[in-house]
């Protein structure tokens, strides 16, 4: 696979992730865990323990989720760039072709 | 999406801890051994942890009109093994339980089992079969990552249906399965594609390391290195 294949695959992924928003404009898109919570509480189940700390607002929550994604993306980007750069400088061997 | 804090009663939450703890301990042992015997694999461990971090932070819309997130654990299981993946999943789950009120400390055992053990074992097994059957690596990775992801949420549904089999276990399984697993289908497909891209990159740039870790076979055209155990 080359860069073009990667771009095509990423484009397909974006479409898959975005499609539900277009198909169901009136859905509320709440968390599936929230739906399960409703189902369980409607059957009379009461949680016996509550989270030790909760983000005080939706903004703080999205801040922390963004932070989580950013930390991961930083490491992935560093790794990919490092490996590519190493190969370009000829430190490593030429990329080897893979089957499939 | 994980089981929420306090939503597994006694004795279920203890049971899942009892199942998960030995696997995580074995994973820590494998992790230490890998960093000693194959120190060049350390960046790969960080990469797999990072992949899990990113994917499990992305809550995505789905065809059921609700949201869930992928796990990233399937690719990790293929590359560094399910046991080490359970340790990485534990780290992410603790982060989310403490800082995001997502999942929970009492449900940590159950969530480590679904995300860090059940899904990864399925992904690992699918890759093992695909490798043996010489199925093209892209297809093998896609199936391993997406079905592993999906199985994590089938497991979550089963964990809830087990403690609340109302009216029967199977009906409850279908009910929770609709909430979790059906929501997960498009996300699992997306995760499969992303895993294929990252794996393809690894196969190009880290082929020797992958064959040392026995993730892939060294093709006949490439001379096998000595001492690669």
XYZ file of C-alpha atoms in Angstrom, chain A residues 1-3 5-14 16-21 23-24 26-41 43-56 60-88 92-100, chain B residues 1-10 13 43-44 46-47 49-70 92 95-103 105-106 134-138 160 163-164 166 175-176 179-180 183 186-191 193-194 196-198 200-208 216-217 219 222-223 225:
178
model
C 0.000 0.000 0.000
C 1.165 3.526 -0.684
C 0.121 6.978 0.522
C -4.176 3.794 -0.549
C -3.848 5.141 2.980
C -5.742 8.302 2.036
C -8.496 6.292 0.356
C -8.872 4.039 3.396
C -8.951 7.025 5.757
C -11.614 8.662 3.548
C -13.753 5.489 3.746
C -13.364 5.475 7.531
C -14.440 9.110 7.805
C -18.426 5.340 7.901
C -18.094 7.456 11.052
C -20.003 10.428 9.631
C -22.798 8.547 7.872
C -24.997 7.975 10.976
C -25.140 11.747 11.503
C -28.865 9.141 8.133
C -30.411 9.928 11.504
C -33.076 13.452 14.737
C -31.246 10.931 16.901
C -29.764 12.226 20.151
C -26.466 10.301 19.876
C -26.035 9.804 23.574
C -23.641 7.237 24.936
C -24.526 3.563 24.667
C -23.499 3.219 28.319
C -26.150 5.809 29.189
C -28.750 3.742 27.317
C -27.714 0.638 29.278
C -27.880 2.664 32.500
C -31.470 3.660 31.692
C -32.364 0.063 30.880
C -30.926 -1.157 34.183
C -32.453 1.561 36.359
C -35.692 -2.533 35.938
C -35.197 -1.226 39.448
C -31.433 -1.602 39.668
C -29.715 1.022 41.749
C -25.968 1.576 41.410
C -24.244 0.927 44.715
C -21.202 3.040 44.062
C -20.749 6.389 42.342
C -17.690 7.738 40.541
C -15.044 9.081 42.931
C -14.750 12.227 40.805
C -16.753 13.543 37.917
C -15.767 16.252 35.462
C -17.718 19.312 36.679
C -14.127 19.784 31.222
C -15.067 16.274 30.187
C -14.377 16.974 26.521
C -11.119 18.664 27.567
C -9.976 15.461 29.229
C -11.115 13.255 26.336
C -9.284 15.561 23.913
C -6.211 15.338 26.116
C -6.379 11.547 26.044
C -6.609 11.529 22.249
C -3.844 14.129 21.930
C -1.405 12.136 24.069
C -2.025 9.049 21.950
C -1.843 10.919 18.636
C 1.422 12.596 19.691
C 3.090 9.257 20.362
C 1.791 7.698 17.122
C 2.934 10.709 15.088
C 6.357 10.690 16.730
C 6.784 6.971 16.023
C 5.699 7.168 12.374
C 7.848 10.225 11.670
C 10.866 8.765 13.438
C 10.703 5.483 11.543
C 10.167 7.179 8.193
C 12.970 9.642 8.804
C 15.342 6.890 9.877
C 14.693 4.978 6.675
C 15.118 8.081 4.511
C 17.685 1.350 8.290
C 17.169 -0.912 5.322
C 14.918 -0.180 2.415
C 11.225 -0.809 3.053
C 10.477 -4.415 2.396
C 7.524 -5.441 0.340
C 4.828 -7.310 2.163
C 2.533 -9.944 0.870
C -1.010 -8.820 0.182
C -18.455 2.065 26.209
C -17.844 0.349 29.472
C -19.994 -0.788 32.365
C -20.696 2.237 34.520
C -19.486 2.726 38.074
C -21.557 0.765 40.594
C -23.532 -1.083 37.922
C -22.311 -4.562 38.745
C -23.570 -5.942 42.047
C -21.932 -8.379 44.444
C -17.830 -7.369 40.288
C 8.628 1.831 21.050
C 6.114 -0.714 19.731
C 4.279 2.705 23.411
C 2.729 2.783 19.938
C -0.700 1.919 24.066
C -1.074 5.166 22.137
C -3.348 3.530 19.549
C -5.609 2.274 22.355
C -5.501 5.719 23.986
C -6.601 7.549 20.849
C -9.303 5.136 19.736
C -10.922 4.763 23.142
C -11.102 8.564 23.476
C -13.147 8.914 20.299
C -16.856 8.660 20.941
C -18.404 8.180 17.535
C -21.996 8.257 16.300
C -23.574 5.028 15.155
C -26.553 3.657 13.271
C -28.506 3.041 16.487
C -28.638 6.791 17.104
C -26.282 6.533 20.049
C -22.535 6.828 20.502
C -19.784 4.451 21.449
C -16.043 4.273 21.014
C -13.638 1.759 19.475
C -6.614 3.427 29.849
C -7.487 6.946 33.411
C -11.110 7.025 32.241
C -12.573 5.807 35.549
C -10.699 8.383 37.637
C -10.766 11.444 35.389
C -13.788 10.997 33.146
C -16.325 9.121 35.279
C -16.374 6.719 32.310
C -16.462 3.076 33.314
C -13.370 1.379 39.702
C -15.841 -1.256 40.909
C -1.865 -17.370 4.355
C -4.747 -14.958 4.010
C -3.456 -11.525 2.863
C -2.325 -9.585 5.912
C -4.705 -6.664 5.286
C -24.884 -7.322 32.143
C -26.417 -10.542 36.503
C -29.817 -9.354 35.294
C -34.626 -10.648 32.931
C -31.456 -6.395 24.698
C -28.007 -5.315 25.876
C -27.539 -1.329 22.952
C -23.826 -2.139 22.845
C -23.997 0.275 18.010
C -19.788 0.560 12.100
C -17.191 1.574 14.694
C -15.647 -1.871 14.539
C -15.408 -1.632 10.743
C -13.693 1.747 11.074
C -11.308 0.408 13.699
C -9.524 -0.141 8.577
C -7.372 2.063 10.844
C -4.894 -2.175 8.614
C -3.204 1.161 7.848
C -1.027 1.137 10.973
C 0.812 -1.965 6.913
C 3.175 0.794 8.036
C 4.689 -1.498 10.679
C 5.088 -4.321 8.178
C 7.055 -1.961 5.918
C 9.235 -0.222 8.453
C 9.466 -2.716 11.291
C 9.423 -6.032 9.468
C 12.388 -7.509 11.298
C 4.570 -12.257 10.769
C 6.551 -14.860 8.890
C 9.148 -13.954 3.487
C 14.500 -11.987 3.072
C 17.263 -13.889 4.857
C 18.235 -13.194 11.116
